[in-house]
Structure formats: C-alpha cells, structure tokens
Amino acid sequence: MEFQKKKYTFRGMDGYAGFRNGQEYELELGLTAADDERPAEIVIINPVSRLWMHCSKQEFAVRWEKR
C-alpha cells in the first residue's frame, strides 16, 4: 500500500484518537483494495500515536477537511 502525506483539519470531538477539533494535521493516507466482503477503506497513520486507523470514505469525509 502506498501512502501520501496531505494536510487536513480535524472536525470532531477533542481527544478522539488524540486529535483536537479545528487543528490541522499532516496525515499519511493510503487506500485498501476492495474485495467481495468489504469496500475499500482509507488507512490513516495517526501522526499523534503513529498507530494505523481504518475508516470508510464517508467516515473520513465527516471527520476531516482538506486544507
């Protein structure tokens, strides 16, 4: 999986996975391949904890705003 760094502003509750509402973060993003059992998901390497998070495209659009 190939990751790209992009800047986004978090739009959610403070403390969710270590993020702060309204703060800009440089995220490393990747995309999983879709298969018969599940759709493609966005993979985020959390810049705060360095852990990987998986979310749907819809969940990502709700929580993050591109800068």
mmCIF file of C-alpha atoms in Angstrom:
data_model
loop_
_atom_site.group_PDB
_atom_site.id
_atom_site.type_symbol
_atom_site.label_atom_id
_atom_site.label_comp_id
_atom_site.label_asym_id
_atom_site.label_seq_id
_atom_site.Cartn_x
_atom_site.Cartn_y
_atom_site.Cartn_z
ATOM 1 C CA MET A 1 0.000 0.000 0.000
ATOM 2 C CA GLU A 2 1.306 3.419 -0.929
ATOM 3 C CA PHE A 3 0.852 6.338 1.473
ATOM 4 C CA GLN A 4 0.657 10.047 0.648
ATOM 5 C CA LYS A 5 1.074 12.948 3.079
ATOM 6 C CA LYS A 6 -1.684 15.561 2.972
ATOM 7 C CA LYS A 7 -2.839 18.316 5.331
ATOM 8 C CA TYR A 8 -6.316 18.093 6.843
ATOM 9 C CA THR A 9 -8.178 19.840 9.650
ATOM 10 C CA PHE A 10 -9.888 17.618 12.213
ATOM 11 C CA ARG A 11 -13.630 18.150 12.690
ATOM 12 C CA GLY A 12 -14.648 16.076 15.651
ATOM 13 C CA MET A 13 -14.658 15.718 19.412
ATOM 14 C CA ASP A 14 -11.435 16.726 21.186
ATOM 15 C CA GLY A 15 -9.461 13.716 22.304
ATOM 16 C CA TYR A 16 -10.704 11.346 19.585
ATOM 17 C CA ALA A 17 -7.551 9.284 18.848
ATOM 18 C CA GLY A 18 -5.504 12.168 20.297
ATOM 19 C CA PHE A 19 -6.796 14.792 17.843
ATOM 20 C CA ARG A 20 -8.062 18.314 18.634
ATOM 21 C CA ASN A 21 -11.071 19.876 16.900
ATOM 22 C CA GLY A 22 -10.061 22.611 14.449
ATOM 23 C CA GLN A 23 -6.358 21.721 14.483
ATOM 24 C CA GLU A 24 -4.504 20.964 11.249
ATOM 25 C CA TYR A 25 -2.577 17.687 10.894
ATOM 26 C CA GLU A 26 -0.375 16.249 8.174
ATOM 27 C CA LEU A 27 -1.838 12.792 7.639
ATOM 28 C CA GLU A 28 -0.295 9.822 5.869
ATOM 29 C CA LEU A 29 -3.155 8.272 3.877
ATOM 30 C CA GLY A 30 -3.484 5.008 1.999
ATOM 31 C CA LEU A 31 -6.357 3.086 0.430
ATOM 32 C CA THR A 32 -7.107 -0.614 0.869
ATOM 33 C CA ALA A 33 -8.295 -2.678 -2.059
ATOM 34 C CA ALA A 34 -11.984 -3.553 -2.170
ATOM 35 C CA ASP A 35 -12.991 -7.203 -2.256
ATOM 36 C CA ASP A 36 -16.201 -9.253 -2.196
ATOM 37 C CA GLU A 37 -16.583 -8.957 1.580
ATOM 38 C CA ARG A 38 -15.820 -5.270 2.180
ATOM 39 C CA PRO A 39 -15.440 -1.992 0.315
ATOM 40 C CA ALA A 40 -12.189 -0.052 0.062
ATOM 41 C CA GLU A 41 -11.204 1.765 3.247
ATOM 42 C CA ILE A 42 -8.955 4.707 3.956
ATOM 43 C CA VAL A 43 -5.959 3.899 6.152
ATOM 44 C CA ILE A 44 -4.566 6.745 8.258
ATOM 45 C CA ILE A 45 -1.245 6.671 10.072
ATOM 46 C CA ASN A 46 -2.074 8.735 13.143
ATOM 47 C CA PRO A 47 0.565 11.498 13.465
ATOM 48 C CA VAL A 48 -0.076 11.670 17.225
ATOM 49 C CA SER A 49 0.303 7.979 18.166
ATOM 50 C CA ARG A 50 1.793 6.530 14.917
ATOM 51 C CA LEU A 51 -0.879 3.785 15.019
ATOM 52 C CA TRP A 52 -2.885 2.829 11.923
ATOM 53 C CA MET A 53 -6.608 3.564 11.735
ATOM 54 C CA HIS A 54 -9.079 2.254 9.158
ATOM 55 C CA CYS A 55 -12.254 4.147 8.227
ATOM 56 C CA SER A 56 -14.750 4.314 5.399
ATOM 57 C CA LYS A 57 -14.644 7.135 2.891
ATOM 58 C CA GLN A 58 -17.854 8.517 4.430
ATOM 59 C CA GLU A 59 -16.416 8.491 7.972
ATOM 60 C CA PHE A 60 -13.269 10.213 6.741
ATOM 61 C CA ALA A 61 -15.278 12.951 4.981
ATOM 62 C CA VAL A 62 -17.203 13.667 8.205
ATOM 63 C CA ARG A 63 -14.091 13.943 10.417
ATOM 64 C CA TRP A 64 -11.563 15.627 8.138
ATOM 65 C CA GLU A 65 -11.496 18.779 5.992
ATOM 66 C CA LYS A 66 -8.773 19.175 3.355
ATOM 67 C CA ARG A 67 -6.589 22.286 3.590
#
